[in-house]
PDB file of C-alpha atoms in Angstrom:
ATOM      1  CA  ASP A  28       7.092   9.995  19.647  1.00 81.00           C
ATOM      2  CA  SER A  29       9.109  11.618  16.154  1.00 86.00           C
ATOM      3  CA  GLY A  30       7.265  14.890  16.566  1.00 92.00           C
ATOM      4  CA  VAL A  31       5.868  14.975  13.293  1.00 96.00           C
ATOM      5  CA  THR A  32       1.798  15.406  13.675  1.00 97.00           C
ATOM      6  CA  GLN A  33      -0.657  13.859  11.562  1.00 98.00           C
ATOM      7  CA  THR A  34      -4.378  14.941  11.961  1.00 98.00           C
ATOM      8  CA  PRO A  35      -6.813  12.870  11.408  1.00 98.00           C
ATOM      9  CA  LYS A  36      -5.432   9.466  12.508  1.00 96.00           C
ATOM     10  CA  HIS A  37      -8.697   7.621  10.608  1.00 97.00           C
ATOM     11  CA  LEU A  38     -10.476   9.127   8.214  1.00 97.00           C
ATOM     12  CA  ILE A  39     -13.940   7.575   6.837  1.00 98.00           C
ATOM     13  CA  THR A  40     -15.308   8.390   3.527  1.00 98.00           C
ATOM     14  CA  ALA A  41     -17.220   7.573   0.273  1.00 98.00           C
ATOM     15  CA  THR A  42     -16.164   7.438  -3.266  1.00 98.00           C
ATOM     16  CA  GLY A  43     -15.872  10.567  -5.386  1.00 98.00           C
ATOM     17  CA  GLN A  44     -15.607  12.431  -1.942  1.00 98.00           C
ATOM     18  CA  ARG A  45     -12.326  14.860  -1.290  1.00 98.00           C
ATOM     19  CA  VAL A  46     -10.337  14.983   1.562  1.00 98.00           C
ATOM     20  CA  THR A  47      -7.774  16.630   3.258  1.00 98.00           C
ATOM     21  CA  LEU A  48      -4.917  15.365   5.634  1.00 98.00           C
ATOM     22  CA  ARG A  49      -2.658  17.423   7.698  1.00 98.00           C
ATOM     23  CA  CYS A  50       0.786  17.353   8.791  1.00 98.00           C
ATOM     24  CA  SER A  51       2.700  19.090  11.526  1.00 98.00           C
ATOM     25  CA  PRO A  52       6.341  18.881  10.803  1.00 96.00           C
ATOM     26  CA  ARG A  53       8.756  18.661  13.807  1.00 94.00           C
ATOM     27  CA  SER A  54       9.805  22.191  15.469  1.00 92.00           C
ATOM     28  CA  GLY A  55      12.840  23.673  13.417  1.00 89.00           C
ATOM     29  CA  ASP A  56      12.414  21.150  10.014  1.00 92.00           C
ATOM     30  CA  LEU A  57      12.029  23.117   6.905  1.00 91.00           C
ATOM     31  CA  SER A  58      11.272  20.033   4.924  1.00 90.00           C
ATOM     32  CA  VAL A  59       8.065  17.517   4.313  1.00 93.00           C
ATOM     33  CA  TYR A  60       7.483  14.318   2.774  1.00 93.00           C
ATOM     34  CA  TRP A  61       4.116  12.662   2.048  1.00 96.00           C
ATOM     35  CA  TYR A  62       4.116   8.684   1.315  1.00 94.00           C
ATOM     36  CA  GLN A  63       1.044   6.768   0.531  1.00 95.00           C
ATOM     37  CA  GLN A  64       1.569   3.019   2.424  1.00 93.00           C
ATOM     38  CA  SER A  65      -1.208   0.561   0.356  1.00 88.00           C
ATOM     39  CA  LEU A  66      -1.032  -3.519   1.343  1.00 75.00           C
ATOM     40  CA  ASP A  67       0.105  -4.904  -1.731  1.00 64.00           C
ATOM     41  CA  GLN A  68       2.907  -1.472  -3.093  1.00 66.00           C
ATOM     42  CA  GLY A  69       4.566  -0.730   0.468  1.00 78.00           C
ATOM     43  CA  LEU A  70       5.833   2.453   0.728  1.00 88.00           C
ATOM     44  CA  GLN A  71       5.156   4.772  -2.595  1.00 90.00           C
ATOM     45  CA  PHE A  72       7.454   8.310  -2.412  1.00 90.00           C
ATOM     46  CA  LEU A  73       3.928  10.984  -3.384  1.00 94.00           C
ATOM     47  CA  ILE A  74       5.639  14.315  -3.180  1.00 94.00           C
ATOM     48  CA  GLN A  75       7.955  16.692  -1.119  1.00 91.00           C
ATOM     49  CA  TYR A  76       8.046  20.167  -0.026  1.00 93.00           C
ATOM     50  CA  TYR A  77      11.298  23.110   1.365  1.00 90.00           C
ATOM     51  CA  ASN A  78      10.037  26.026   2.929  1.00 92.00           C
ATOM     52  CA  GLY A  79       6.853  26.037   1.350  1.00 95.00           C
ATOM     53  CA  GLU A  80       8.462  25.211  -2.386  1.00 94.00           C
ATOM     54  CA  GLU A  81       7.821  22.035  -4.199  1.00 93.00           C
ATOM     55  CA  ARG A  82      11.255  20.028  -4.631  1.00 88.00           C
ATOM     56  CA  ALA A  83      10.760  16.774  -5.471  1.00 87.00           C
ATOM     57  CA  LYS A  84       7.578  14.650  -7.073  1.00 90.00           C
ATOM     58  CA  GLY A  85       6.999  10.880  -7.338  1.00 89.00           C
ATOM     59  CA  ASN A  86       4.203   8.678  -8.430  1.00 83.00           C
ATOM     60  CA  ILE A  87       1.480  11.261  -7.074  1.00 94.00           C
ATOM     61  CA  LEU A  88      -1.851  11.363  -8.927  1.00 95.00           C
ATOM     62  CA  GLU A  89      -3.324  14.242 -10.454  1.00 96.00           C
ATOM     63  CA  ARG A  90      -6.156  14.355  -8.279  1.00 97.00           C
ATOM     64  CA  PHE A  91      -4.235  14.245  -5.609  1.00 98.00           C
ATOM     65  CA  SER A  92      -2.264  17.798  -4.829  1.00 97.00           C
ATOM     66  CA  ALA A  93      -0.257  19.047  -1.516  1.00 98.00           C
ATOM     67  CA  GLN A  94       0.710  22.191  -0.225  1.00 97.00           C
ATOM     68  CA  GLN A  95       3.099  23.689   2.679  1.00 98.00           C
ATOM     69  CA  PHE A  96       2.242  26.509   3.959  1.00 97.00           C
ATOM     70  CA  PRO A  97       4.142  29.556   5.461  1.00 96.00           C
ATOM     71  CA  ASP A  98       4.129  28.084   9.161  1.00 96.00           C
ATOM     72  CA  LEU A  99       5.441  24.629   7.297  1.00 96.00           C
ATOM     73  CA  HIS A 100       2.480  22.772   8.288  1.00 97.00           C
ATOM     74  CA  SER A 101       1.198  20.733   5.133  1.00 98.00           C
ATOM     75  CA  GLU A 102      -2.109  19.335   3.856  1.00 98.00           C
ATOM     76  CA  LEU A 103      -2.468  16.600   1.386  1.00 98.00           C
ATOM     77  CA  ASN A 104      -5.729  17.218  -0.824  1.00 98.00           C
ATOM     78  CA  LEU A 105      -7.330  13.827  -2.525  1.00 98.00           C
ATOM     79  CA  SER A 106      -9.900  14.433  -4.558  1.00 98.00           C
ATOM     80  CA  SER A 107     -12.332  11.894  -6.609  1.00 98.00           C
ATOM     81  CA  LEU A 108     -11.866   9.339  -4.153  1.00 98.00           C
ATOM     82  CA  GLU A 109     -11.787   5.916  -5.319  1.00 97.00           C
ATOM     83  CA  LEU A 110     -11.952   2.419  -3.759  1.00 96.00           C
ATOM     84  CA  GLY A 111      -8.314   2.117  -4.806  1.00 94.00           C
ATOM     85  CA  ASP A 112      -7.068   5.077  -2.902  1.00 96.00           C
ATOM     86  CA  SER A 113      -7.791   3.689   0.444  1.00 96.00           C
ATOM     87  CA  ALA A 114      -4.190   3.560   2.614  1.00 95.00           C
ATOM     88  CA  LEU A 115      -2.560   4.916   5.233  1.00 95.00           C
ATOM     89  CA  TYR A 116      -0.628   8.328   4.367  1.00 97.00           C
ATOM     90  CA  PHE A 117       2.221   9.023   5.891  1.00 96.00           C
ATOM     91  CA  CYS A 118       3.916  12.645   6.416  1.00 96.00           C
ATOM     92  CA  ALA A 119       7.803  12.991   7.274  1.00 93.00           C
ATOM     93  CA  SER A 120      10.171  15.830   7.819  1.00 92.00           C
ATOM     94  CA  SER A 121      13.298  16.207   7.879  1.00 86.00           C
ATOM     95  CA  GLY A 122      15.447  19.446   8.792  1.00 80.00           C
ATOM     96  CA  SER A 123      17.410  20.615   5.209  1.00 66.00           C
ATOM     97  CA  GLY A 124      15.535  17.849   2.511  1.00 57.00           C
ATOM     98  CA  GLN A 125      19.252  17.044   1.426  1.00 64.00           C
ATOM     99  CA  VAL A 126      20.018  13.902   1.005  1.00 59.00           C
ATOM    100  CA  GLY A 127      21.835  12.482   4.132  1.00 61.00           C
ATOM    101  CA  THR A 128      19.293  13.883   6.525  1.00 68.00           C
ATOM    102  CA  GLU A 129      16.943  11.557   8.625  1.00 77.00           C
ATOM    103  CA  ALA A 130      13.408  11.710   8.161  1.00 83.00           C
ATOM    104  CA  PHE A 131      10.908  11.828  10.715  1.00 89.00           C
ATOM    105  CA  PHE A 132       7.740   9.850   9.883  1.00 93.00           C
ATOM    106  CA  GLY A 133       4.484  10.903  11.550  1.00 95.00           C
ATOM    107  CA  GLN A 134       1.785   8.193  13.193  1.00 95.00           C
ATOM    108  CA  GLY A 135       0.023   8.035   9.191  1.00 96.00           C
ATOM    109  CA  THR A 136      -3.373   8.830   8.701  1.00 97.00           C
ATOM    110  CA  ARG A 137      -5.688   5.808   7.765  1.00 96.00           C
ATOM    111  CA  LEU A 138      -8.020   6.638   4.940  1.00 97.00           C
ATOM    112  CA  THR A 139     -11.120   4.144   4.256  1.00 97.00           C
ATOM    113  CA  VAL A 140     -13.021   4.937   0.934  1.00 97.00           C
ATOM    114  CA  VAL A 141     -16.168   2.839   1.051  1.00 97.00           C
TER     115      VAL A 141
ATOM    116  CA  GLY B  24      -2.988  -1.952  15.884  1.00 36.00           C
ATOM    117  CA  GLU B  25      -2.481  -1.556  12.034  1.00 39.00           C
ATOM    118  CA  SER B  26      -1.375  -4.406   9.471  1.00 39.00           C
ATOM    119  CA  VAL B  27       1.309  -3.798   7.568  1.00 44.00           C
ATOM    120  CA  GLY B  28       1.817  -5.725   4.257  1.00 47.00           C
ATOM    121  CA  LEU B  29      -0.147  -8.928   5.143  1.00 52.00           C
ATOM    122  CA  HIS B  30       1.846 -10.825   2.413  1.00 66.00           C
ATOM    123  CA  LEU B  31       5.127  -9.555   3.181  1.00 80.00           C
ATOM    124  CA  PRO B  32       8.277 -12.279   3.370  1.00 89.00           C
ATOM    125  CA  THR B  33       8.645 -13.010   7.025  1.00 92.00           C
ATOM    126  CA  LEU B  34      12.096 -13.979   8.548  1.00 95.00           C
ATOM    127  CA  SER B  35      11.351 -16.032  12.030  1.00 95.00           C
ATOM    128  CA  VAL B  36      14.178 -16.149  14.810  1.00 96.00           C
ATOM    129  CA  GLN B  37      14.653 -17.480  18.615  1.00 97.00           C
ATOM    130  CA  GLU B  38      15.299 -14.820  20.765  1.00 97.00           C
ATOM    131  CA  GLY B  39      18.920 -14.033  21.440  1.00 97.00           C
ATOM    132  CA  ASP B  40      19.608 -15.055  17.975  1.00 97.00           C
ATOM    133  CA  ASN B  41      21.144 -13.018  15.325  1.00 97.00           C
ATOM    134  CA  SER B  42      19.111 -11.634  12.511  1.00 97.00           C
ATOM    135  CA  ILE B  43      19.685 -10.580   8.842  1.00 97.00           C
ATOM    136  CA  ILE B  44      17.693  -8.878   6.817  1.00 97.00           C
ATOM    137  CA  ASN B  45      18.399  -8.600   2.616  1.00 95.00           C
ATOM    138  CA  CYS B  46      17.064  -6.185   0.353  1.00 94.00           C
ATOM    139  CA  ALA B  47      17.833  -5.542  -3.125  1.00 93.00           C
ATOM    140  CA  TYR B  48      17.958  -2.180  -4.490  1.00 90.00           C
ATOM    141  CA  SER B  49      17.031  -0.650  -8.205  1.00 83.00           C
ATOM    142  CA  ASN B  50      19.420   1.788  -8.857  1.00 86.00           C
ATOM    143  CA  SER B  51      22.942   2.093  -9.341  1.00 87.00           C
ATOM    144  CA  ALA B  52      23.027   6.026  -8.979  1.00 85.00           C
ATOM    145  CA  SER B  53      21.662   5.905  -5.290  1.00 87.00           C
ATOM    146  CA  ASP B  54      24.580   6.839  -2.884  1.00 87.00           C
ATOM    147  CA  TYR B  55      22.262   6.728   0.222  1.00 89.00           C
ATOM    148  CA  PHE B  56      20.576   4.445   2.273  1.00 92.00           C
ATOM    149  CA  ILE B  57      18.473   3.652   5.299  1.00 92.00           C
ATOM    150  CA  TRP B  58      16.759   1.295   7.172  1.00 94.00           C
ATOM    151  CA  TYR B  59      13.497   2.007   8.772  1.00 94.00           C
ATOM    152  CA  LYS B  60      11.607  -0.202  11.461  1.00 95.00           C
ATOM    153  CA  GLN B  61       7.899   0.157  11.042  1.00 93.00           C
ATOM    154  CA  GLU B  62       5.662  -1.535  13.938  1.00 92.00           C
ATOM    155  CA  SER B  63       2.097  -1.993  14.297  1.00 87.00           C
ATOM    156  CA  GLY B  64      -0.019   1.144  13.975  1.00 83.00           C
ATOM    157  CA  LYS B  65       3.225   2.941  13.765  1.00 88.00           C
ATOM    158  CA  GLY B  66       5.239   5.436  11.674  1.00 91.00           C
ATOM    159  CA  PRO B  67       8.524   3.915   9.925  1.00 92.00           C
ATOM    160  CA  GLN B  68      11.562   4.602  12.616  1.00 92.00           C
ATOM    161  CA  PHE B  69      14.657   5.234  11.416  1.00 90.00           C
ATOM    162  CA  ILE B  70      17.540   2.791  12.604  1.00 94.00           C
ATOM    163  CA  ILE B  71      20.511   3.479  10.806  1.00 94.00           C
ATOM    164  CA  ASP B  72      22.105   4.766   7.745  1.00 93.00           C
ATOM    165  CA  ILE B  73      24.721   4.271   5.214  1.00 94.00           C
ATOM    166  CA  ARG B  74      26.456   6.632   2.751  1.00 91.00           C
ATOM    167  CA  SER B  75      27.659   4.532  -0.769  1.00 91.00           C
ATOM    168  CA  ASN B  76      31.415   5.639   0.001  1.00 93.00           C
ATOM    169  CA  MET B  77      31.267   3.282   3.026  1.00 95.00           C
ATOM    170  CA  ASP B  78      30.388  -1.019   2.789  1.00 96.00           C
ATOM    171  CA  LYS B  79      30.021  -0.937   6.935  1.00 97.00           C
ATOM    172  CA  ARG B  80      27.977   0.975   9.281  1.00 97.00           C
ATOM    173  CA  GLN B  81      27.601  -0.180  13.145  1.00 97.00           C
ATOM    174  CA  GLY B  82      25.037   0.874  15.437  1.00 94.00           C
ATOM    175  CA  GLN B  83      23.867  -0.118  18.567  1.00 93.00           C
ATOM    176  CA  ARG B  84      22.806  -3.958  18.108  1.00 96.00           C
ATOM    177  CA  VAL B  85      22.987  -3.374  14.531  1.00 97.00           C
ATOM    178  CA  THR B  86      25.134  -3.414  11.019  1.00 98.00           C
ATOM    179  CA  VAL B  87      24.414  -2.010   7.700  1.00 97.00           C
ATOM    180  CA  LEU B  88      26.554  -3.951   5.039  1.00 97.00           C
ATOM    181  CA  LEU B  89      26.484  -2.567   1.792  1.00 97.00           C
ATOM    182  CA  ASN B  90      27.798  -4.423  -1.872  1.00 95.00           C
ATOM    183  CA  LYS B  91      27.325  -1.861  -4.474  1.00 93.00           C
ATOM    184  CA  THR B  92      28.815  -4.400  -6.489  1.00 93.00           C
ATOM    185  CA  VAL B  93      25.332  -6.175  -6.460  1.00 94.00           C
ATOM    186  CA  LYS B  94      23.593  -3.616  -5.409  1.00 93.00           C
ATOM    187  CA  HIS B  95      22.707  -5.645  -1.927  1.00 94.00           C
ATOM    188  CA  LEU B  96      21.904  -4.010   1.754  1.00 95.00           C
ATOM    189  CA  SER B  97      22.265  -6.230   4.458  1.00 97.00           C
ATOM    190  CA  LEU B  98      20.985  -5.186   8.332  1.00 97.00           C
ATOM    191  CA  GLN B  99      21.962  -7.461  10.961  1.00 98.00           C
ATOM    192  CA  ILE B 100      20.621  -7.021  14.323  1.00 98.00           C
ATOM    193  CA  ALA B 101      22.561  -8.903  17.248  1.00 97.00           C
ATOM    194  CA  ALA B 102      20.808 -10.723  20.071  1.00 97.00           C
ATOM    195  CA  THR B 103      17.265 -10.029  18.890  1.00 97.00           C
ATOM    196  CA  GLN B 104      14.847  -9.208  21.196  1.00 96.00           C
ATOM    197  CA  PRO B 105      10.964  -9.433  20.957  1.00 96.00           C
ATOM    198  CA  GLY B 106      11.255  -5.510  20.936  1.00 95.00           C
ATOM    199  CA  ASP B 107      12.387  -5.968  17.518  1.00 97.00           C
ATOM    200  CA  SER B 108       9.400  -7.657  15.747  1.00 96.00           C
ATOM    201  CA  ALA B 109       8.426  -5.508  13.261  1.00 95.00           C
ATOM    202  CA  VAL B 110       8.273  -4.969   9.249  1.00 94.00           C
ATOM    203  CA  TYR B 111      11.721  -3.668   8.216  1.00 95.00           C
ATOM    204  CA  PHE B 112      12.577  -1.213   4.860  1.00 93.00           C
ATOM    205  CA  CYS B 113      15.344  -0.489   3.462  1.00 93.00           C
ATOM    206  CA  ALA B 114      15.287   2.817   1.849  1.00 90.00           C
ATOM    207  CA  GLU B 115      17.597   4.442  -1.354  1.00 88.00           C
ATOM    208  CA  ASN B 116      18.188   8.113  -2.966  1.00 83.00           C
ATOM    209  CA  GLU B 117      19.023   8.715  -5.747  1.00 71.00           C
ATOM    210  CA  ALA B 118      22.819  10.606  -5.745  1.00 64.00           C
ATOM    211  CA  GLY B 119      22.836  14.823  -6.100  1.00 62.00           C
ATOM    212  CA  GLY B 120      18.598  14.159  -5.332  1.00 60.00           C
ATOM    213  CA  TYR B 121      16.392  15.512  -2.180  1.00 62.00           C
ATOM    214  CA  ASN B 122      15.464  13.194  -0.175  1.00 63.00           C
ATOM    215  CA  LYS B 123      13.270  11.761  -2.587  1.00 73.00           C
ATOM    216  CA  LEU B 124      13.449   8.164  -0.238  1.00 80.00           C
ATOM    217  CA  ILE B 125      12.300   5.170  -2.561  1.00 83.00           C
ATOM    218  CA  PHE B 126      11.041   2.193   0.476  1.00 87.00           C
ATOM    219  CA  GLY B 127      11.708  -1.553  -0.610  1.00 86.00           C
ATOM    220  CA  ALA B 128       8.702  -3.721  -0.106  1.00 86.00           C
ATOM    221  CA  GLY B 129      10.128  -4.479   3.405  1.00 90.00           C
ATOM    222  CA  THR B 130      10.325  -7.376   5.749  1.00 93.00           C
ATOM    223  CA  ARG B 131       8.267  -9.060   8.185  1.00 93.00           C
ATOM    224  CA  LEU B 132      10.862 -10.235  11.503  1.00 96.00           C
ATOM    225  CA  ALA B 133       8.908 -12.039  14.062  1.00 96.00           C
ATOM    226  CA  VAL B 134      10.895 -13.172  17.397  1.00 96.00           C
ATOM    227  CA  HIS B 135       9.778 -16.055  19.646  1.00 94.00           C
ATOM    228  CA  PRO B 136      10.897 -16.873  23.052  1.00 90.00           C
TER     229      PRO B 136
END
């Protein structure tokens, strides 16, 4: 158990809908990262937050947004869902968010868009 | 469990043999590298890391080699066990940046008894 908790584990929704994925980082970790894993593209970095502020952005679509709350949990919001958004979404956390600090991953949320 | 990367390259080894998994990274400015292991239905799990000022680092049964000249990483697993069966990813991080880990495509390791 990495200490990173993601909910829900599975989510099935229809195209055009909006969903929210939740992540609770390890106790004491200030930095949260979101990744998307699909069969044909591997693990893609989406976005990173540190202590409530956005720190780095990857290939995150405009339909997607995220935030980190004062209690350090994070939410990833996916809207106007398309079939191609079906993937595993992982959250990871690390202590400081600086290069060289190990990131611990949650078990992921499996999103299926039908 | 969940299947990850059904079309990944696969390395098949016999139990007890040594395994070598290779990775080519893309950014010559990257200064930190990590190997992750992902088992079916689970998130990636940290195995070992290395900074760009080193060319070799050893852990328990694992060794990472870094060749910056050709932008190549390898993960060596000694005395491979069935529990080592998983998908292995290398990840790189750009110098001066935050932990924006860029992952490789992954290699599936299949260990046969």
